[in-house]
Every structure is written in C-alpha cells, then in structure tokens.
Short mmCIF file of C-alpha atoms in Angstrom, two decimals:
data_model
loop_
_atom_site.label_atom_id
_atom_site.label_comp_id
_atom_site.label_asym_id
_atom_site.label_seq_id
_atom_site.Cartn_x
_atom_site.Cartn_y
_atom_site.Cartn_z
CA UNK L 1 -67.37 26.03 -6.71
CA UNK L 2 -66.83 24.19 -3.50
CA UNK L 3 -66.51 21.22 -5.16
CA UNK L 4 -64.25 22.02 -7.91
CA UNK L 5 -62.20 23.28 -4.74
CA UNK L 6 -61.91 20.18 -3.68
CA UNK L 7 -61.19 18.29 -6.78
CA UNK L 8 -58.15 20.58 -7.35
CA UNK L 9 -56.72 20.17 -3.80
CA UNK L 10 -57.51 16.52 -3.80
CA UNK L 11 -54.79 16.09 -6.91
CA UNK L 12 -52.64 18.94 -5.89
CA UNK L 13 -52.02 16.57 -2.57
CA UNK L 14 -52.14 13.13 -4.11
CA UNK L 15 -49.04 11.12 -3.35
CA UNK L 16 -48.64 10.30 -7.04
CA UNK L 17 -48.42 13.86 -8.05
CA UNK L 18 -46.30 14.52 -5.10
CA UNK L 19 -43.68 11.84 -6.48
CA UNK L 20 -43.53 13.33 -9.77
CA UNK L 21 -43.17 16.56 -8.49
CA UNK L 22 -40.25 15.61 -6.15
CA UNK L 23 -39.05 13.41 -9.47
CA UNK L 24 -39.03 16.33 -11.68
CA UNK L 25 -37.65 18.41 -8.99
CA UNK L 26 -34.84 16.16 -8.59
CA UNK L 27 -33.97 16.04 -12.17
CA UNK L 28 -34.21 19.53 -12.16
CA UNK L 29 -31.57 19.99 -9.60
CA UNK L 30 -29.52 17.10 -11.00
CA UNK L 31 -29.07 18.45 -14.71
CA UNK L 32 -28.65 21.93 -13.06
CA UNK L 33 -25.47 20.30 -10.77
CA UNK L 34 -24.22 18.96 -14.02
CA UNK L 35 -24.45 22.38 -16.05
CA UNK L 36 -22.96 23.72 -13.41
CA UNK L 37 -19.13 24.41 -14.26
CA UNK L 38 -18.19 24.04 -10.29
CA UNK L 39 -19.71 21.00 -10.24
CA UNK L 40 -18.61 19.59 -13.27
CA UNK L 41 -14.86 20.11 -12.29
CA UNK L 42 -15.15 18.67 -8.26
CA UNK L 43 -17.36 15.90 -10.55
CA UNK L 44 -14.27 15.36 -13.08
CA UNK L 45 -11.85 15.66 -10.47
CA UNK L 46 -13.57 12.46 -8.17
CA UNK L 47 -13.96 10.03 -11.14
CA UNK L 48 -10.21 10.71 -12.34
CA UNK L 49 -8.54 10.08 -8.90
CA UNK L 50 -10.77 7.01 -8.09
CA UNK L 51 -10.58 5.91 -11.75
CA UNK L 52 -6.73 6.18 -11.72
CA UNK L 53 -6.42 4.86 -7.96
CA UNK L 54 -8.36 2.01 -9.08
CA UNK L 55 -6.30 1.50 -12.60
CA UNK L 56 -3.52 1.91 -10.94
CA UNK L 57 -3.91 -0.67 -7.90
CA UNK L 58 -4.51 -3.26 -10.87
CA UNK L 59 -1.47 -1.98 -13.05
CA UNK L 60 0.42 -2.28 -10.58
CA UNK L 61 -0.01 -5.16 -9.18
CA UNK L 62 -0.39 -7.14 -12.48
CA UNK L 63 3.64 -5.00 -13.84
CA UNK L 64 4.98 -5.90 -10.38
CA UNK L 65 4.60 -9.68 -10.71
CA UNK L 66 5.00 -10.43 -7.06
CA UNK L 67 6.77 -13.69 -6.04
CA UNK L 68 4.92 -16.54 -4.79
CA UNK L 69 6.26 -16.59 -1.42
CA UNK L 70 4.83 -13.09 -0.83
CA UNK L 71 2.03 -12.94 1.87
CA UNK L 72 -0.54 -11.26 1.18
CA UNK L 73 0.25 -8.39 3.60
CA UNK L 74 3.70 -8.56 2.46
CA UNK L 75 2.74 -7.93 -1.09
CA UNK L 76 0.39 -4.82 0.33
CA UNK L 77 3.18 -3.43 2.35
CA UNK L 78 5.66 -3.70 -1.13
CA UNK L 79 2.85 -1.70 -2.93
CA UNK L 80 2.88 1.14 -0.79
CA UNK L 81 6.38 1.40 -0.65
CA UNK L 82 6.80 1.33 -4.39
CA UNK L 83 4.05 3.98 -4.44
CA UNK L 84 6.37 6.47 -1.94
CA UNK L 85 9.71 5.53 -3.62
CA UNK L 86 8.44 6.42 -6.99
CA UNK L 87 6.98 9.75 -5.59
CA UNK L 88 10.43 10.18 -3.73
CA UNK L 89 12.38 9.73 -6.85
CA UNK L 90 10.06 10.61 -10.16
CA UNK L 91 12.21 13.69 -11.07
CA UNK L 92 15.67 11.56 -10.74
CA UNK L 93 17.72 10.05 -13.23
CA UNK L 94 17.37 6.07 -13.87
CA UNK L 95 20.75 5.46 -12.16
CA UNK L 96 20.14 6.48 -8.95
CA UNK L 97 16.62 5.64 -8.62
CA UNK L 98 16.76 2.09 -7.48
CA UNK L 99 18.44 3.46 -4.42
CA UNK L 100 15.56 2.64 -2.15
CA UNK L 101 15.82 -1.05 -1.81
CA UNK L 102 13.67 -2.71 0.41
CA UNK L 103 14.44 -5.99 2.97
CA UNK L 104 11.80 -8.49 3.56
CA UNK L 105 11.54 -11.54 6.07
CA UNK L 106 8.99 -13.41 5.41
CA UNK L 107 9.31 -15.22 8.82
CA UNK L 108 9.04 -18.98 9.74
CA UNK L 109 7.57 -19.23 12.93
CA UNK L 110 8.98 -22.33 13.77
CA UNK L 111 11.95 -20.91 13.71
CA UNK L 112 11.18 -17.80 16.04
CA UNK L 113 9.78 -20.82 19.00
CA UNK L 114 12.89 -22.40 19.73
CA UNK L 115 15.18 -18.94 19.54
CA UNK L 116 12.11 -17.83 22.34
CA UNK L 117 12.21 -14.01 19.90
CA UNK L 118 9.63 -12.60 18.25
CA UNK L 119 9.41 -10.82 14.53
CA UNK L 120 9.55 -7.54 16.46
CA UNK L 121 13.26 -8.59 18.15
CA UNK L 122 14.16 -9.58 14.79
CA UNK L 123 12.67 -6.31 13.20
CA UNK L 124 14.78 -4.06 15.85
CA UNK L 125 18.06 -5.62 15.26
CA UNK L 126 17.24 -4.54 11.48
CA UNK L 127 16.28 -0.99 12.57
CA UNK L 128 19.64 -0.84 14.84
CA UNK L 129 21.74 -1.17 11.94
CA UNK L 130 24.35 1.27 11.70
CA UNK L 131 23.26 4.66 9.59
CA UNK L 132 20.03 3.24 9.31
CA UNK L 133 17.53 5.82 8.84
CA UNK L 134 13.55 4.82 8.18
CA UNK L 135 11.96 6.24 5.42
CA UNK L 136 9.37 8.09 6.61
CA UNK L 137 5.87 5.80 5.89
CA UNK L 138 2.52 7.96 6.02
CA UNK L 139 0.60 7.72 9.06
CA UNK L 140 -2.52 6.81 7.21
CA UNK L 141 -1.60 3.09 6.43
CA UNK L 142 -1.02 2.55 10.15
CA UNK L 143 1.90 0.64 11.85
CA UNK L 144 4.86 -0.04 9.73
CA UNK L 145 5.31 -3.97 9.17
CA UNK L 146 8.24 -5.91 10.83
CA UNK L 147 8.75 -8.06 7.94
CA UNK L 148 9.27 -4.88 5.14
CA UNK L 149 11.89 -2.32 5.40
CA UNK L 150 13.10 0.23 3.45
CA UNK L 151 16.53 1.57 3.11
CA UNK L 152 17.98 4.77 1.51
CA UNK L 153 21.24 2.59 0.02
CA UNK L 154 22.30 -0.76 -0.73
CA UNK L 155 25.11 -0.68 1.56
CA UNK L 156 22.95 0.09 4.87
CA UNK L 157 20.92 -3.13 3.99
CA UNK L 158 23.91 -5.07 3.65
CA UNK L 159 24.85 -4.40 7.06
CA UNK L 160 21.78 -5.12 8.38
CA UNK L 161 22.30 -8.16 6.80
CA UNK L 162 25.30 -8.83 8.56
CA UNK L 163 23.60 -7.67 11.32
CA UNK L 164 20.87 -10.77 11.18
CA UNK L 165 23.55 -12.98 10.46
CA UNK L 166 25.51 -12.48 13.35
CA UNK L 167 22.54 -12.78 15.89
CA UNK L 168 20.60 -15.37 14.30
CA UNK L 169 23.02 -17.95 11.89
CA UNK L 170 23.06 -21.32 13.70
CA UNK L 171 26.67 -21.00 12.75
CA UNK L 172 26.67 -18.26 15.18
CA UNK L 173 24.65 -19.24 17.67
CA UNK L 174 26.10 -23.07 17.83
CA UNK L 175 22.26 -24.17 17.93
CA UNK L 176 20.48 -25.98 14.74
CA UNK L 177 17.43 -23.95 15.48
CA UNK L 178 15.19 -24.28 11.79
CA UNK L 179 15.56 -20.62 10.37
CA UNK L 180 14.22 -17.64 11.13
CA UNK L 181 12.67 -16.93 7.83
CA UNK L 182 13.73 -16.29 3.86
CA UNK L 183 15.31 -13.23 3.19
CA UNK L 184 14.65 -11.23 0.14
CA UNK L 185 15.91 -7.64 -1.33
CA UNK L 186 13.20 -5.43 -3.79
CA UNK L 187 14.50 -2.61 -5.92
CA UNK L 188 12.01 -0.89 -7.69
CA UNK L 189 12.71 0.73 -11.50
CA UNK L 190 11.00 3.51 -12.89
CA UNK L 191 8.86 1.61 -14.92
CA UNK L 192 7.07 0.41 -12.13
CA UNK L 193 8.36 -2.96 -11.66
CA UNK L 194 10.54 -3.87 -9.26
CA UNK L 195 13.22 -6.57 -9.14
CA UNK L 196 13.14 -9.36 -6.18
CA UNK L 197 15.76 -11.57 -5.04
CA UNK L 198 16.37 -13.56 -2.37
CA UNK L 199 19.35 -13.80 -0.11
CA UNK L 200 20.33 -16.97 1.00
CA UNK L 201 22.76 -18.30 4.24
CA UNK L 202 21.64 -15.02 6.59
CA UNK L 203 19.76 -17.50 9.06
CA UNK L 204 21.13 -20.86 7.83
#
C-alpha cells in the first residue's frame, strides 16, 4: 500500500505532468476568454483599431504622395495634421473643407547662419501674424514643429507670408544672405489627399 502511495504521488508531482496540467489549464482558460462574449468584444475592439491604425498609416501615406523635398519629420508632422483636419471637418461640405491649409519651411540652414536667427525666430514671426489663431494640436504628439503650421483660412497664411517676406527677402533686408528655406502651402481634400505647392520669391 505504501508503495503504491508512492508511485501515485511520484507522477502526481512529476514536472512533466505538472506542464501538461498547467498546458491544459491554460487552454482551458484561453478557449473560456474566447467564449466569453466580454472578451470577445474588448478582443474585436483591439484588432480593429490597431488593424485600421495600421491600414490607415499605410493608406495614407501611399494616397498622400508626399513631395520629395519633405523631411521625414516634415512628412510625420503633415500626417497628423491631415488626421485632425479631417476629424475637424468630416461632417462639412467639400467647399469649405480645404479651409485648413497648412505652411511649411523646410529650412536651409545656411541661410539661418548668416541672418544669426534660428527656425524658432522664423516660426514666431509666422505665429505673430495678424488673426492668426493655432489650431489646437493634441498634447500627445509633443511639441508642435516650427517648420509646419496650420491655419484656419487662406487669407491668414497669406499674410504670414507677407509677413516672412518683409523680414527675411534680401530685397528687404539689402543683404544677399542664401535663403531661409522653400516655402510650400498643403490643402488637404476629403479624399484624403492633399494638394502641395510651393511658393516661390518669400525669401529670395
């Protein structure tokens, strides 16, 4: 008897048994999580946000065609924005949505040496243009970018364009300082595109 004793407690503690039991255990649990309705809606709910985060980041970028001189943060920063704008605006009509232009500098830092500024002067004479008012950019992507800025009309960027102009055109200034950087305007469409196109004679 004593040894049959020990026969069965010799298997009912062997690490091999052990592992199946916490295998079958685990399987137990796991097809019980899936059954579960709970479960199977917080499980349906986390695969269709990442899956559509994910097919969205590569639509996106793919429809939006981004220009070669982009940076790479630039072209970040323009994805974002295009994500907020088209939240801002998906319940208006196509003819004021492009209202939301953006302004981008993609700077030329030989440029900024010999004008002894740096892309943040440049970036507040932009965000002192008259009836300028920022779009308000979510505090989870950090520090907004000097070299992207949004703008709730056309006519707001324009003066800020004027705005650069008169502080940094060599005509201006009287210097022949290289330029500052190239100038470009986004507006976005509903489609998800966006149309780029770049402003010439603001720092030259």
């Amino acid at each position: 008897m004593t040894k049959i004793a020990y026969y069965v407690l010799l298997c009912f503690f062997s690490p091999l048994l052990i592992i199946v039991l916490l295998a079958l255990l685990g399987v137990y649990f796991f097809w019980g999580i899936l059954l579960s309705p709970i479960w199977l809606a917080i499980l349906l709910v986390f695969f269709t946000y990442f899956g559509y985060k994910l097919i969205r980041e590569r639509y996106f970028n793919v429809k939006m065609k981004f220009p070669t001189e982009f940076s790479e943060e630039t072209k970040r920063q323009v994805a974002l924005w295009g994500n907020i704008i088209q939240n801002k605006h998906k319940y208006d009509d196509e003819e004021i949505f492009c209202n939301d232009p953006l302004l981008i500098i993609e700077y030329n830092q030989p440029g900024l040496v010999p004008r002894n500024i740096t892309e943040a002067n440049v970036a507040n004479v932009i965000r002192g243009t008259q009836h300028y008012i920022p779009i308000t950019f979510p505090a989870q992507f950090l520090q907004q970018s000097n070299s992207v800025f949004a703008f709730n009309s056309m006519q707001t960027l324009d003066l800020a364009l004027r705005d650069l102009y008169n502080n940094y055109h060599n005509t201006v200034t009287g210097r022949q300082d290289p330029i500052v950087g190239r100038v470009f305007v986004v507006e976005f469409r509903r489609a998800g595109t966006f149309e780029a196109s770049e402003k010439f004679h603001i720092f030259d």
